[in-house]
Amino acid sequence: MSFLNFFTRNRSAPVARERLQVLLAHERAFAGRTDLAERLQKEILAAIAKHIPIDGDKVVVRLERGQQVSTLEIDIEVPEQALARG
Amino acid sequence: MSFLNFFTRNRSAPVARERLQVLLAHERAFAGRTDLAERLQKEILAAIAKHIPIDGDKVVVRLERGQQVSTLEIDIEVPEQALARG
């Protein structure tokens, strides 16, 4: 989970980048329960896409499925031209 | 951000609980940019509600708005009766 480096990154980086990171963890009560992480991935990306243009090359998705806990990480960098439009 | 305690919690806890936690961080390129964290909150909850029943008493939402980074934390415990239905 690289969520923390989102905040500790070198602030003095010259380039003004815009980033959105989503971490989702699903702890299932017992192994047989449906795994929501994968199902929610599409819907969360669709919700985000309503607000900012998504460039497939600038989206990183990591899905880790454990016995009882699954984690989904979505890392999106907003394309420069979208920044110009405010 | 209490995401990590989601994983380090005492595994021997007797009660089989099911939990879903979402963390979202939005780093804006410059201060004037629209803040997505709050906007996405409703849409992410609506996406989750399609898959599991949401009991308002068991949902905790924390929104922290900084100059350049806003964070949204949604913590949901799945109601027991929903567990019975698999």
mmCIF file of C-alpha atoms in Angstrom:
data_model
loop_
_atom_site.group_PDB
_atom_site.id
_atom_site.type_symbol
_atom_site.label_atom_id
_atom_site.label_comp_id
_atom_site.label_asym_id
_atom_site.label_seq_id
_atom_site.Cartn_x
_atom_site.Cartn_y
_atom_site.Cartn_z
ATOM 1 C CA MET A 1 0.000 0.000 0.000
ATOM 2 C CA SER A 2 1.748 3.159 -1.146
ATOM 3 C CA PHE A 3 -0.935 5.505 0.143
ATOM 4 C CA LEU A 4 1.381 7.229 2.618
ATOM 5 C CA ASN A 5 3.978 8.233 0.009
ATOM 6 C CA PHE A 6 1.165 10.216 -1.546
ATOM 7 C CA PHE A 7 1.625 12.690 1.296
ATOM 8 C CA THR A 8 5.304 12.453 2.010
ATOM 9 C CA ARG A 9 6.371 12.962 -1.601
ATOM 10 C CA ASN A 10 8.898 15.680 -2.195
ATOM 11 C CA ARG A 11 6.768 18.834 -2.020
ATOM 12 C CA SER A 12 9.357 20.868 -3.908
ATOM 13 C CA ALA A 13 8.719 18.843 -7.099
ATOM 14 C CA PRO A 14 8.568 21.586 -9.811
ATOM 15 C CA VAL A 15 5.773 20.071 -11.927
ATOM 16 C CA ALA A 16 2.217 20.895 -10.688
ATOM 17 C CA ARG A 17 0.618 17.455 -11.008
ATOM 18 C CA GLU A 18 -2.840 16.496 -9.966
ATOM 19 C CA ARG A 19 -3.378 13.035 -8.548
ATOM 20 C CA LEU A 20 -6.237 10.989 -7.186
ATOM 21 C CA GLN A 21 -5.603 7.833 -5.189
ATOM 22 C CA VAL A 22 -8.231 5.410 -3.942
ATOM 23 C CA LEU A 23 -7.519 2.541 -1.557
ATOM 24 C CA LEU A 24 -10.246 0.062 -0.777
ATOM 25 C CA ALA A 25 -10.000 -2.825 1.677
ATOM 26 C CA HIS A 26 -12.713 -5.458 2.046
ATOM 27 C CA GLU A 27 -12.474 -7.727 5.073
ATOM 28 C CA ARG A 28 -14.904 -10.583 4.572
ATOM 29 C CA ALA A 29 -16.583 -12.213 7.592
ATOM 30 C CA PHE A 30 -15.826 -15.640 6.163
ATOM 31 C CA ALA A 31 -13.992 -16.937 3.128
ATOM 32 C CA GLY A 32 -17.086 -17.748 1.003
ATOM 33 C CA ARG A 33 -18.337 -14.120 0.913
ATOM 34 C CA THR A 34 -18.410 -12.298 -2.442
ATOM 35 C CA ASP A 35 -15.319 -10.160 -3.061
ATOM 36 C CA LEU A 36 -16.388 -6.548 -3.478
ATOM 37 C CA ALA A 37 -12.994 -5.073 -4.330
ATOM 38 C CA GLU A 38 -13.055 -6.219 -7.945
ATOM 39 C CA ARG A 39 -16.730 -5.403 -8.461
ATOM 40 C CA LEU A 40 -16.355 -1.876 -7.097
ATOM 41 C CA GLN A 41 -13.287 -1.134 -9.214
ATOM 42 C CA LYS A 42 -15.310 -0.434 -12.397
ATOM 43 C CA GLU A 43 -17.954 1.589 -10.584
ATOM 44 C CA ILE A 44 -15.462 3.763 -8.725
ATOM 45 C CA LEU A 45 -13.538 4.459 -11.958
ATOM 46 C CA ALA A 46 -16.846 5.326 -13.677
ATOM 47 C CA ALA A 47 -17.748 7.726 -10.852
ATOM 48 C CA ILE A 48 -14.346 9.416 -11.090
ATOM 49 C CA ALA A 49 -14.563 9.620 -14.913
ATOM 50 C CA LYS A 50 -17.687 11.780 -14.552
ATOM 51 C CA HIS A 51 -15.551 14.458 -12.912
ATOM 52 C CA ILE A 52 -12.127 14.235 -14.524
ATOM 53 C CA PRO A 53 -11.037 12.855 -17.913
ATOM 54 C CA ILE A 54 -9.234 9.542 -17.402
ATOM 55 C CA ASP A 55 -6.222 8.716 -19.587
ATOM 56 C CA GLY A 56 -5.800 4.929 -19.524
ATOM 57 C CA ASP A 57 -2.007 5.336 -19.609
ATOM 58 C CA LYS A 58 -2.121 7.363 -16.387
ATOM 59 C CA VAL A 59 -4.254 4.953 -14.354
ATOM 60 C CA VAL A 60 -2.639 2.228 -12.246
ATOM 61 C CA VAL A 61 -4.880 -0.384 -10.610
ATOM 62 C CA ARG A 62 -3.578 -2.968 -8.147
ATOM 63 C CA LEU A 63 -5.865 -5.686 -6.783
ATOM 64 C CA GLU A 64 -4.633 -8.043 -4.064
ATOM 65 C CA ARG A 65 -6.952 -10.887 -3.040
ATOM 66 C CA GLY A 66 -6.247 -12.565 0.289
ATOM 67 C CA GLN A 67 -8.132 -15.323 2.117
ATOM 68 C CA GLN A 68 -10.162 -12.821 4.098
ATOM 69 C CA VAL A 69 -9.013 -9.378 3.009
ATOM 70 C CA SER A 70 -8.862 -7.996 -0.530
ATOM 71 C CA THR A 71 -7.346 -4.609 -1.308
ATOM 72 C CA LEU A 72 -7.812 -2.443 -4.354
ATOM 73 C CA GLU A 73 -5.548 0.502 -5.148
ATOM 74 C CA ILE A 74 -6.379 2.966 -7.938
ATOM 75 C CA ASP A 75 -3.812 5.653 -8.738
ATOM 76 C CA ILE A 76 -4.818 8.306 -11.296
ATOM 77 C CA GLU A 77 -2.780 11.202 -12.638
ATOM 78 C CA VAL A 78 -4.921 13.919 -14.197
ATOM 79 C CA PRO A 79 -3.804 14.736 -17.784
ATOM 80 C CA GLU A 80 -2.280 18.237 -18.196
ATOM 81 C CA GLN A 81 -4.881 19.473 -20.723
ATOM 82 C CA ALA A 82 -7.595 18.736 -18.130
ATOM 83 C CA LEU A 83 -5.758 20.978 -15.673
ATOM 84 C CA ALA A 84 -5.867 23.900 -18.141
ATOM 85 C CA ARG A 85 -9.683 23.709 -18.251
ATOM 86 C CA GLY A 86 -9.901 24.124 -14.420
ATOM 87 C CA MET B 1 -5.673 7.828 8.406
ATOM 88 C CA SER B 2 -6.515 4.579 10.194
ATOM 89 C CA PHE B 3 -6.248 2.403 7.108
ATOM 90 C CA LEU B 4 -3.352 0.360 8.494
ATOM 91 C CA ASN B 5 -5.172 -0.686 11.674
ATOM 92 C CA PHE B 6 -7.644 -2.329 9.366
ATOM 93 C CA PHE B 7 -5.016 -5.031 8.823
ATOM 94 C CA THR B 8 -3.244 -5.130 12.127
ATOM 95 C CA ARG B 9 -6.416 -5.505 14.175
ATOM 96 C CA ASN B 10 -6.490 -8.356 16.630
ATOM 97 C CA ARG B 11 -7.153 -11.340 14.363
ATOM 98 C CA SER B 12 -8.374 -13.474 17.316
ATOM 99 C CA ALA B 13 -11.449 -11.215 17.685
ATOM 100 C CA PRO B 14 -14.303 -13.791 18.129
ATOM 101 C CA VAL B 15 -16.996 -11.924 16.165
ATOM 102 C CA ALA B 16 -16.918 -12.528 12.358
ATOM 103 C CA ARG B 17 -17.403 -8.966 11.139
ATOM 104 C CA GLU B 18 -17.328 -7.802 7.599
ATOM 105 C CA ARG B 19 -15.860 -4.404 6.881
ATOM 106 C CA LEU B 20 -15.225 -2.214 3.880
ATOM 107 C CA GLN B 21 -12.891 0.747 4.077
ATOM 108 C CA VAL B 22 -12.257 3.311 1.349
ATOM 109 C CA LEU B 23 -9.558 5.943 1.493
ATOM 110 C CA LEU B 24 -9.394 8.598 -1.199
ATOM 111 C CA ALA B 25 -6.757 11.313 -1.532
ATOM 112 C CA HIS B 26 -6.983 14.122 -4.055
ATOM 113 C CA GLU B 27 -3.851 16.179 -4.592
ATOM 114 C CA ARG B 28 -4.800 19.249 -6.583
ATOM 115 C CA ALA B 29 -2.277 20.819 -8.974
ATOM 116 C CA PHE B 30 -3.129 24.264 -7.625
ATOM 117 C CA ALA B 31 -5.388 25.602 -4.901
ATOM 118 C CA GLY B 32 -8.244 26.777 -7.167
ATOM 119 C CA ARG B 33 -8.991 23.294 -8.553
ATOM 120 C CA THR B 34 -12.351 21.667 -7.728
ATOM 121 C CA ASP B 35 -12.212 19.340 -4.738
ATOM 122 C CA LEU B 36 -13.219 15.851 -5.841
ATOM 123 C CA ALA B 37 -13.153 14.162 -2.444
ATOM 124 C CA GLU B 38 -16.523 15.503 -1.347
ATOM 125 C CA ARG B 39 -18.160 15.030 -4.750
ATOM 126 C CA LEU B 40 -17.056 11.410 -5.011
ATOM 127 C CA GLN B 41 -18.235 10.536 -1.504
ATOM 128 C CA LYS B 42 -21.917 10.195 -2.500
ATOM 129 C CA GLU B 43 -21.128 8.311 -5.701
ATOM 130 C CA ILE B 44 -18.797 5.816 -4.009
ATOM 131 C CA LEU B 45 -21.368 5.162 -1.267
ATOM 132 C CA ALA B 46 -24.057 4.684 -3.938
ATOM 133 C CA ALA B 47 -21.826 2.203 -5.797
ATOM 134 C CA ILE B 48 -21.199 0.239 -2.587
ATOM 135 C CA ALA B 49 -24.911 0.292 -1.662
ATOM 136 C CA LYS B 50 -25.670 -1.623 -4.871
ATOM 137 C CA HIS B 51 -23.711 -4.560 -3.489
ATOM 138 C CA ILE B 52 -24.216 -4.523 0.252
ATOM 139 C CA PRO B 53 -27.021 -3.045 2.388
ATOM 140 C CA ILE B 54 -25.727 0.072 4.150
ATOM 141 C CA ASP B 55 -26.870 0.787 7.713
ATOM 142 C CA GLY B 56 -26.366 4.515 8.348
ATOM 143 C CA ASP B 57 -25.370 3.811 11.952
ATOM 144 C CA LYS B 58 -22.503 1.613 10.769
ATOM 145 C CA VAL B 59 -20.996 4.063 8.275
ATOM 146 C CA VAL B 60 -18.284 6.510 9.346
ATOM 147 C CA VAL B 61 -17.166 9.194 6.891
ATOM 148 C CA ARG B 62 -14.238 11.514 7.543
ATOM 149 C CA LEU B 63 -13.374 14.323 5.114
ATOM 150 C CA GLU B 64 -10.242 16.409 5.623
ATOM 151 C CA ARG B 65 -9.707 19.353 3.293
ATOM 152 C CA GLY B 66 -6.182 20.762 3.063
ATOM 153 C CA GLN B 67 -4.758 23.547 0.902
ATOM 154 C CA GLN B 68 -3.680 21.125 -1.771
ATOM 155 C CA VAL B 69 -4.656 17.661 -0.574
ATOM 156 C CA SER B 70 -8.100 16.496 0.541
ATOM 157 C CA THR B 71 -8.682 13.051 2.006
ATOM 158 C CA LEU B 72 -11.894 11.112 2.343
ATOM 159 C CA GLU B 73 -12.229 8.043 4.566
ATOM 160 C CA ILE B 74 -15.328 5.825 4.453
ATOM 161 C CA ASP B 75 -15.568 2.993 6.972
ATOM 162 C CA ILE B 76 -18.519 0.590 6.612
ATOM 163 C CA GLU B 77 -19.438 -2.374 8.777
ATOM 164 C CA VAL B 78 -21.760 -4.815 7.036
ATOM 165 C CA PRO B 79 -24.920 -5.514 9.119
ATOM 166 C CA GLU B 80 -25.123 -9.097 10.479
ATOM 167 C CA GLN B 81 -28.397 -9.965 8.702
ATOM 168 C CA ALA B 82 -26.690 -9.153 5.390
ATOM 169 C CA LEU B 83 -23.992 -11.678 6.256
ATOM 170 C CA ALA B 84 -26.597 -14.423 6.732
ATOM 171 C CA ARG B 85 -27.785 -13.951 3.126
ATOM 172 C CA GLY B 86 -24.214 -14.558 1.778
#
